[in-house]
Every structure is written in structure tokens, then in C-alpha cells.
Amino acid sequence: MPLTRLELRARITRLLRSDADLDSFAGDFFPEASGRFTDGMDRVRKTNILLDYADPEVLAKQLRLLERSPKAAAKPAEDGPIKLLYLASNPTSMDQLDLTREARRIADRLRGGKPRRVNEIEIVPRWAVRRSELQRLLLEEDPHVLHFSGHGSGRARLLFEDDGGNIAPLEAKSFVSLIGILKHRLQLVVLNACDTEPLAGALVRHVACAVGMRRAIGDEAAATFAETFYEALSFGEPIGAAFRLALIALEISPIREEQTPVLRFKRGVDADKRKLKR
């Protein structure tokens, strides 16, 4: 059965990890596509051009050959940083959250103290995320950590946007199924949104650990939790210890929302020993 465009995109992301790899591959096998690449063009655009101009059957064949080659097999999985895909969704009809500030605070905390950091964590923010593009983003980015900031509902749904910025709910069953198929390198999911504890519990059928919220959480508490949690992970703390450090940060702050976040983990996983890995 021929590979779909989404499946081809996923293989390109997995096998051609650097811009140099993508440029070289396109130049060697698909010069028509490569000739349309320009200096400074981002990776997503290059991938789209390759998918548009390459014969799908030939592209699939070359990717399979690359996958079987000794060079591809020998490529260490630990190359590159740990990728944190930060999804922000803020439908216009809902209370507006300060998600830009949260993402900036996380990024700032991941910059300092580099000589002592065990893990380089790269935050990849995506704004005004629509329900319809979630699958594509997971395929393109293949993250180690998935972070959702926005609104949840009492029925364990995440509230994404549609093309007009209106509410587009994603049912828990659909989200869990999507993660089950596209988990690949995914080790941790953080749902920085109200009433997401049940969803976190369902997700650990597929990923090692997930964080959800028992109830509504304020902007300041959400940002404080996230920046402390990811900073601790970047210094090599296990997920369980990083979670407790983030709770302490809430406990000693004026907001006192330390009872809101909850950590769930897969059966057989010891969160006090489990660390992020590339």
C-alpha cells in the first residue's frame, strides 16, 4: 500500500534530522524540488516542497533505502536536544490566557546555567493551534515532550481553535488515540489546562508520564509550575522530583495552587527514577 503524504512527512522528519541532511537528500535524488529551496527557508517549507515535487513512490523507495542503510542505522538516537513542543490555543470566546508570557518564561529558564545542564531542551512554540493541525504538528516535530497550554473542559476535552478562532473541542478518546499512534519519541505530556486530570490518567496507557490539572489553574500558577518543572528536567532531575520541585515553587509563592497539578505515570514506571532521554 502506498505511503500517505503524512506518513512520508513522518519518515522525512525521522530520517533526515538536520537541514543539511534534508538538503543533501533532495539534491541527490530530487533536483527539481531542491532547486526551489532558498537560503534561510525553514525546514517545514522545504519538506512541503519535497512532498509537492517528488514522485511519492520514488520518494518512499529512497526513504526506505535510507532507513536500511548502515549510515542511518548507525545514527545515534541521542543526537540533538530534547524537543518540547509547546502548543498554545486560546479561542476568542474564552477567557484570554497569557500564553506568550508562559512560553517566554519557560524559554528564559532553559537558557541559563548551561555548563551544568544535563539536558538541552529546545522549546518549539506553536500559536493559535487548530484542532485540524494537531496530527501534522506531531508528525513534523516528533517531540520528546508535548505541552498543551489553553483551556480544558469538565468532560476531559481540550479546547482547540477552528479557522475562525472559535472553540473546536477535541474529545479525550480522539486525543488519546492520536497520541497512541504518534507517540514515537514522546515520553511526557503536560496539560497546563483546567480539568485535565482524567485525560492525563488516560494518556499513560501510551506514554511514561503525564501531568494534568485537578481544577482550574490561574495564569501565574501555570507559568510558575511549567518554568520550574522544565528547568529541573533540564538539570537531569527525574520526572517525579521535577514535579515535586514545581509544587514547592507553587507552595512558597503567594498563589498557593500546589494542590492543582497531578502527575500520572504508566504502570511499571518509577517516576522517581525516570528521566527524560533523547
mmCIF file of C-alpha atoms in Angstrom:
data_model
loop_
_atom_site.group_PDB
_atom_site.id
_atom_site.type_symbol
_atom_site.label_atom_id
_atom_site.label_comp_id
_atom_site.label_asym_id
_atom_site.label_seq_id
_atom_site.Cartn_x
_atom_site.Cartn_y
_atom_site.Cartn_z
ATOM 1 C CA MET A 1 0.000 0.000 0.000
ATOM 2 C CA PRO A 2 1.468 3.416 -0.950
ATOM 3 C CA LEU A 3 2.523 5.697 1.883
ATOM 4 C CA THR A 4 0.295 8.689 2.520
ATOM 5 C CA ARG A 5 1.639 12.230 2.490
ATOM 6 C CA LEU A 6 1.525 12.299 6.292
ATOM 7 C CA GLU A 7 3.470 9.032 6.517
ATOM 8 C CA LEU A 8 6.079 10.340 4.087
ATOM 9 C CA ARG A 9 6.381 13.527 6.146
ATOM 10 C CA ALA A 10 6.905 11.481 9.312
ATOM 11 C CA ARG A 11 9.705 9.459 7.686
ATOM 12 C CA ILE A 12 11.405 12.592 6.400
ATOM 13 C CA THR A 13 11.318 14.054 9.915
ATOM 14 C CA ARG A 14 12.710 10.870 11.465
ATOM 15 C CA LEU A 15 15.390 10.026 8.909
ATOM 16 C CA LEU A 16 16.543 13.493 7.797
ATOM 17 C CA ARG A 17 17.037 15.143 11.155
ATOM 18 C CA SER A 18 19.181 18.106 10.163
ATOM 19 C CA ASP A 19 18.702 20.756 7.484
ATOM 20 C CA ALA A 20 21.947 19.565 5.902
ATOM 21 C CA ASP A 21 20.595 16.004 5.638
ATOM 22 C CA LEU A 22 17.390 17.246 4.029
ATOM 23 C CA ASP A 23 19.266 19.489 1.568
ATOM 24 C CA SER A 24 21.654 16.693 0.600
ATOM 25 C CA PHE A 25 18.890 14.116 0.157
ATOM 26 C CA ALA A 26 16.791 16.426 -2.018
ATOM 27 C CA GLY A 27 19.813 17.487 -4.069
ATOM 28 C CA ASP A 28 20.894 13.888 -4.729
ATOM 29 C CA PHE A 29 17.526 12.397 -5.660
ATOM 30 C CA PHE A 30 15.028 15.193 -6.334
ATOM 31 C CA PRO A 31 16.801 18.122 -8.016
ATOM 32 C CA GLU A 32 13.531 19.717 -9.142
ATOM 33 C CA ALA A 33 12.496 20.095 -5.505
ATOM 34 C CA SER A 34 15.991 21.023 -4.337
ATOM 35 C CA GLY A 35 16.180 23.774 -6.945
ATOM 36 C CA ARG A 36 13.260 25.502 -5.268
ATOM 37 C CA PHE A 37 14.961 25.649 -1.870
ATOM 38 C CA THR A 38 16.283 29.100 -0.952
ATOM 39 C CA ASP A 39 18.724 30.384 1.660
ATOM 40 C CA GLY A 40 17.029 30.818 5.003
ATOM 41 C CA MET A 41 13.989 28.739 4.029
ATOM 42 C CA ASP A 42 12.610 26.914 7.053
ATOM 43 C CA ARG A 43 12.522 23.136 7.275
ATOM 44 C CA VAL A 44 8.733 22.857 7.127
ATOM 45 C CA ARG A 45 8.625 24.755 3.826
ATOM 46 C CA LYS A 46 11.420 22.606 2.371
ATOM 47 C CA THR A 47 9.600 19.438 3.390
ATOM 48 C CA ASN A 48 6.405 20.680 1.756
ATOM 49 C CA ILE A 49 8.281 21.426 -1.474
ATOM 50 C CA LEU A 50 9.840 17.959 -1.455
ATOM 51 C CA LEU A 51 6.427 16.369 -0.963
ATOM 52 C CA ASP A 52 4.922 18.545 -3.715
ATOM 53 C CA TYR A 53 7.561 17.914 -6.383
ATOM 54 C CA ALA A 54 8.872 14.404 -5.684
ATOM 55 C CA ASP A 55 7.147 11.350 -7.109
ATOM 56 C CA PRO A 56 5.590 9.735 -3.998
ATOM 57 C CA GLU A 57 6.599 6.192 -4.980
ATOM 58 C CA VAL A 58 10.189 7.183 -5.710
ATOM 59 C CA LEU A 59 10.357 9.239 -2.513
ATOM 60 C CA ALA A 60 9.053 6.305 -0.462
ATOM 61 C CA LYS A 61 11.606 3.986 -2.096
ATOM 62 C CA GLN A 62 14.550 6.309 -1.378
ATOM 63 C CA LEU A 63 13.425 6.778 2.224
ATOM 64 C CA ARG A 64 13.188 3.000 2.686
ATOM 65 C CA LEU A 65 16.701 2.592 1.283
ATOM 66 C CA LEU A 66 17.960 5.304 3.610
ATOM 67 C CA GLU A 67 16.277 3.605 6.560
ATOM 68 C CA ARG A 68 18.036 0.326 5.753
ATOM 69 C CA SER A 69 21.448 1.862 5.118
ATOM 70 C CA PRO A 70 24.277 1.350 7.641
ATOM 71 C CA LYS A 71 24.619 5.126 7.944
ATOM 72 C CA ALA A 72 21.006 5.501 9.043
ATOM 73 C CA ALA A 73 21.203 2.501 11.357
ATOM 74 C CA ALA A 74 24.359 3.825 12.981
ATOM 75 C CA LYS A 75 22.988 7.296 13.565
ATOM 76 C CA PRO A 76 22.805 7.774 17.330
ATOM 77 C CA ALA A 77 19.336 8.388 18.712
ATOM 78 C CA GLU A 78 20.740 10.836 21.235
ATOM 79 C CA ASP A 79 21.723 13.427 18.614
ATOM 80 C CA GLY A 80 20.262 16.865 19.190
ATOM 81 C CA PRO A 81 18.303 18.409 22.034
ATOM 82 C CA ILE A 82 15.205 17.142 23.767
ATOM 83 C CA LYS A 83 12.340 18.698 21.845
ATOM 84 C CA LEU A 84 9.484 20.304 23.785
ATOM 85 C CA LEU A 85 6.525 21.004 21.504
ATOM 86 C CA TYR A 86 4.556 23.838 23.115
ATOM 87 C CA LEU A 87 1.002 24.067 21.787
ATOM 88 C CA ALA A 88 -0.968 27.201 22.649
ATOM 89 C CA SER A 89 -4.664 27.509 21.899
ATOM 90 C CA ASN A 90 -6.830 30.366 23.126
ATOM 91 C CA PRO A 91 -10.275 30.532 21.441
ATOM 92 C CA THR A 92 -11.556 34.093 21.222
ATOM 93 C CA SER A 93 -14.804 33.342 23.062
ATOM 94 C CA MET A 94 -12.951 32.037 26.151
ATOM 95 C CA ASP A 95 -11.180 33.960 28.905
ATOM 96 C CA GLN A 96 -7.910 35.068 27.322
ATOM 97 C CA LEU A 97 -4.805 33.466 28.821
ATOM 98 C CA ASP A 98 -1.325 34.984 28.801
ATOM 99 C CA LEU A 99 0.265 32.077 26.958
ATOM 100 C CA THR A 100 3.024 34.122 25.326
ATOM 101 C CA ARG A 101 4.327 35.093 28.751
ATOM 102 C CA GLU A 102 4.268 31.475 29.922
ATOM 103 C CA ALA A 103 6.270 30.287 26.902
ATOM 104 C CA ARG A 104 8.760 33.132 27.322
ATOM 105 C CA ARG A 105 9.279 32.291 30.994
ATOM 106 C CA ILE A 106 9.929 28.643 30.153
ATOM 107 C CA ALA A 107 12.424 29.610 27.438
ATOM 108 C CA ASP A 108 14.212 32.033 29.781
ATOM 109 C CA ARG A 109 14.623 29.365 32.462
ATOM 110 C CA LEU A 110 16.066 26.943 29.928
ATOM 111 C CA ARG A 111 18.796 29.377 28.819
ATOM 112 C CA GLY A 112 20.871 29.961 31.959
ATOM 113 C CA GLY A 113 23.333 27.659 33.711
ATOM 114 C CA LYS A 114 24.299 25.763 30.573
ATOM 115 C CA PRO A 115 27.614 24.283 31.816
ATOM 116 C CA ARG A 116 25.733 22.321 34.476
ATOM 117 C CA ARG A 117 22.761 21.287 32.393
ATOM 118 C CA VAL A 118 22.406 17.596 31.664
ATOM 119 C CA ASN A 119 19.672 18.016 29.049
ATOM 120 C CA GLU A 120 19.399 20.667 26.383
ATOM 121 C CA ILE A 121 15.666 21.241 25.996
ATOM 122 C CA GLU A 122 14.535 23.071 22.869
ATOM 123 C CA ILE A 123 11.110 24.684 23.141
ATOM 124 C CA VAL A 124 9.213 24.746 19.843
ATOM 125 C CA PRO A 125 6.170 27.025 20.276
ATOM 126 C CA ARG A 126 3.131 26.864 18.039
ATOM 127 C CA TRP A 127 0.421 29.504 18.463
ATOM 128 C CA ALA A 128 -3.344 29.512 17.899
ATOM 129 C CA VAL A 129 -3.228 25.788 17.249
ATOM 130 C CA ARG A 130 -6.239 24.455 15.400
ATOM 131 C CA ARG A 131 -7.689 21.050 16.123
ATOM 132 C CA SER A 132 -7.215 20.119 12.476
ATOM 133 C CA GLU A 133 -3.435 20.655 12.551
ATOM 134 C CA LEU A 134 -2.562 18.686 15.705
ATOM 135 C CA GLN A 135 -1.775 15.499 13.802
ATOM 136 C CA ARG A 136 0.501 17.311 11.359
ATOM 137 C CA LEU A 137 2.411 19.057 14.148
ATOM 138 C CA LEU A 138 3.069 15.781 15.955
ATOM 139 C CA LEU A 139 4.280 14.169 12.737
ATOM 140 C CA GLU A 140 6.500 17.092 11.755
ATOM 141 C CA GLU A 141 8.086 17.757 15.130
ATOM 142 C CA ASP A 142 8.197 14.225 16.647
ATOM 143 C CA PRO A 143 8.656 15.695 20.157
ATOM 144 C CA HIS A 144 10.027 14.103 23.315
ATOM 145 C CA VAL A 145 7.693 16.289 25.405
ATOM 146 C CA LEU A 146 4.259 17.615 24.440
ATOM 147 C CA HIS A 147 2.934 20.637 26.343
ATOM 148 C CA PHE A 148 -0.583 21.992 25.862
ATOM 149 C CA SER A 149 -1.475 25.395 27.280
ATOM 150 C CA GLY A 150 -5.025 26.578 26.939
ATOM 151 C CA HIS A 151 -8.465 25.561 28.096
ATOM 152 C CA GLY A 152 -9.877 22.204 29.123
ATOM 153 C CA SER A 153 -13.431 21.217 29.939
ATOM 154 C CA GLY A 154 -15.062 19.137 32.639
ATOM 155 C CA ARG A 155 -15.527 16.291 30.151
ATOM 156 C CA ALA A 156 -11.766 15.758 29.731
ATOM 157 C CA ARG A 157 -11.732 17.638 26.433
ATOM 158 C CA LEU A 158 -9.081 20.027 25.173
ATOM 159 C CA LEU A 159 -10.446 23.185 23.587
ATOM 160 C CA PHE A 160 -8.558 23.972 20.403
ATOM 161 C CA GLU A 161 -9.440 26.600 17.790
ATOM 162 C CA ASP A 162 -11.068 26.381 14.395
ATOM 163 C CA ASP A 163 -10.119 28.520 11.390
ATOM 164 C CA GLY A 164 -12.129 31.436 12.795
ATOM 165 C CA GLY A 165 -10.633 31.299 16.282
ATOM 166 C CA ASN A 166 -13.765 29.730 17.742
ATOM 167 C CA ILE A 167 -13.890 26.741 20.098
ATOM 168 C CA ALA A 168 -13.132 23.369 18.482
ATOM 169 C CA PRO A 169 -13.269 20.712 21.231
ATOM 170 C CA LEU A 170 -11.109 17.618 20.914
ATOM 171 C CA GLU A 171 -12.647 14.642 22.680
ATOM 172 C CA ALA A 172 -10.455 12.726 25.117
ATOM 173 C CA LYS A 173 -10.829 9.463 23.197
ATOM 174 C CA SER A 174 -9.598 11.052 19.973
ATOM 175 C CA PHE A 175 -6.637 12.757 21.645
ATOM 176 C CA VAL A 176 -5.561 9.580 23.455
ATOM 177 C CA SER A 177 -5.849 7.549 20.246
ATOM 178 C CA LEU A 178 -3.788 10.122 18.354
ATOM 179 C CA ILE A 179 -1.040 10.020 20.977
ATOM 180 C CA GLY A 180 -1.118 6.220 20.933
ATOM 181 C CA ILE A 181 -0.365 6.191 17.206
ATOM 182 C CA LEU A 182 2.107 9.092 17.042
ATOM 183 C CA LYS A 183 3.933 8.722 20.356
ATOM 184 C CA HIS A 184 7.267 7.712 18.710
ATOM 185 C CA ARG A 185 9.803 9.547 20.960
ATOM 186 C CA LEU A 186 7.136 11.012 23.252
ATOM 187 C CA GLN A 187 7.857 10.403 26.944
ATOM 188 C CA LEU A 188 5.917 13.121 28.741
ATOM 189 C CA VAL A 189 2.699 15.070 28.147
ATOM 190 C CA VAL A 190 1.882 18.186 30.184
ATOM 191 C CA LEU A 191 -1.672 19.535 30.033
ATOM 192 C CA ASN A 192 -1.493 23.024 31.507
ATOM 193 C CA ALA A 193 -5.254 23.447 31.249
ATOM 194 C CA CYS A 194 -8.238 23.205 33.577
ATOM 195 C CA ASP A 195 -9.820 19.864 34.500
ATOM 196 C CA THR A 196 -7.330 17.662 32.645
ATOM 197 C CA GLU A 197 -6.519 15.153 35.408
ATOM 198 C CA PRO A 198 -8.706 12.388 33.865
ATOM 199 C CA LEU A 199 -7.083 12.907 30.478
ATOM 200 C CA ALA A 200 -3.597 12.632 31.990
ATOM 201 C CA GLY A 201 -4.632 9.327 33.540
ATOM 202 C CA ALA A 202 -5.792 8.006 30.171
ATOM 203 C CA LEU A 203 -2.624 9.119 28.364
ATOM 204 C CA VAL A 204 -0.286 6.969 30.457
ATOM 205 C CA ARG A 205 -1.510 3.926 28.595
ATOM 206 C CA HIS A 206 0.801 5.203 25.863
ATOM 207 C CA VAL A 207 3.433 7.499 27.429
ATOM 208 C CA ALA A 208 5.560 7.118 30.549
ATOM 209 C CA CYS A 209 4.243 10.172 32.401
ATOM 210 C CA ALA A 210 1.555 12.815 32.063
ATOM 211 C CA VAL A 211 0.652 15.909 34.071
ATOM 212 C CA GLY A 212 -2.888 17.230 34.325
ATOM 213 C CA MET A 213 -4.800 19.717 36.463
ATOM 214 C CA ARG A 214 -7.439 18.770 39.050
ATOM 215 C CA ARG A 215 -9.339 22.017 38.600
ATOM 216 C CA ALA A 216 -8.954 25.487 37.118
ATOM 217 C CA ILE A 217 -5.424 26.886 37.294
ATOM 218 C CA GLY A 218 -4.513 30.564 37.030
ATOM 219 C CA ASP A 219 -2.056 32.090 34.558
ATOM 220 C CA GLU A 220 0.595 32.787 37.184
ATOM 221 C CA ALA A 221 0.377 29.326 38.728
ATOM 222 C CA ALA A 222 0.524 27.641 35.314
ATOM 223 C CA ALA A 223 3.632 29.604 34.322
ATOM 224 C CA THR A 224 5.366 29.091 37.681
ATOM 225 C CA PHE A 225 4.727 25.353 37.567
ATOM 226 C CA ALA A 226 5.911 24.974 33.969
ATOM 227 C CA GLU A 227 9.106 27.025 34.216
ATOM 228 C CA THR A 228 10.202 25.267 37.426
ATOM 229 C CA PHE A 229 9.317 21.796 36.145
ATOM 230 C CA TYR A 230 11.206 22.099 32.863
ATOM 231 C CA GLU A 231 14.203 23.791 34.449
ATOM 232 C CA ALA A 232 14.560 20.865 36.863
ATOM 233 C CA LEU A 233 14.269 18.375 33.997
ATOM 234 C CA SER A 234 16.982 20.230 32.081
ATOM 235 C CA PHE A 235 19.346 19.731 35.023
ATOM 236 C CA GLY A 236 18.748 15.987 34.893
ATOM 237 C CA GLU A 237 16.223 15.589 37.693
ATOM 238 C CA PRO A 238 13.846 12.621 37.369
ATOM 239 C CA ILE A 239 10.308 13.487 36.319
ATOM 240 C CA GLY A 240 8.914 12.780 39.797
ATOM 241 C CA ALA A 241 11.474 15.011 41.522
ATOM 242 C CA ALA A 242 10.995 17.800 38.973
ATOM 243 C CA PHE A 243 7.244 17.633 39.563
ATOM 244 C CA ARG A 244 7.675 17.962 43.339
ATOM 245 C CA LEU A 245 10.051 20.897 42.898
ATOM 246 C CA ALA A 246 7.406 22.626 40.787
ATOM 247 C CA LEU A 247 4.824 22.010 43.523
ATOM 248 C CA ILE A 248 7.174 23.547 46.092
ATOM 249 C CA ALA A 249 7.541 26.609 43.861
ATOM 250 C CA LEU A 250 3.752 26.980 43.961
ATOM 251 C CA GLU A 251 3.645 26.333 47.705
ATOM 252 C CA ILE A 252 6.097 29.107 48.570
ATOM 253 C CA SER A 253 4.546 31.619 46.163
ATOM 254 C CA PRO A 254 1.599 33.882 47.050
ATOM 255 C CA ILE A 255 -0.708 31.993 44.671
ATOM 256 C CA ARG A 256 -0.722 28.700 46.640
ATOM 257 C CA GLU A 257 -2.095 26.393 43.954
ATOM 258 C CA GLU A 258 0.150 23.429 44.773
ATOM 259 C CA GLN A 259 -2.852 21.079 45.058
ATOM 260 C CA THR A 260 -3.890 21.626 41.440
ATOM 261 C CA PRO A 261 -1.270 19.770 39.314
ATOM 262 C CA VAL A 262 -1.228 15.970 39.380
ATOM 263 C CA LEU A 263 1.336 13.535 37.972
ATOM 264 C CA ARG A 264 0.264 10.224 36.475
ATOM 265 C CA PHE A 265 2.606 7.520 35.225
ATOM 266 C CA LYS A 266 2.373 4.253 33.340
ATOM 267 C CA ARG A 267 2.194 1.005 35.278
ATOM 268 C CA GLY A 268 5.735 -0.213 35.887
ATOM 269 C CA VAL A 269 7.288 3.252 35.530
ATOM 270 C CA ASP A 270 9.074 4.666 38.582
ATOM 271 C CA ALA A 271 8.690 8.426 38.194
ATOM 272 C CA ASP A 272 11.380 8.990 40.830
ATOM 273 C CA LYS A 273 13.904 7.247 38.582
ATOM 274 C CA ARG A 274 12.556 8.061 35.139
ATOM 275 C CA LYS A 275 14.492 10.841 33.409
ATOM 276 C CA LEU A 276 13.991 12.386 30.012
ATOM 277 C CA LYS A 277 16.173 10.844 27.347
ATOM 278 C CA ARG A 278 16.927 11.667 23.760
#
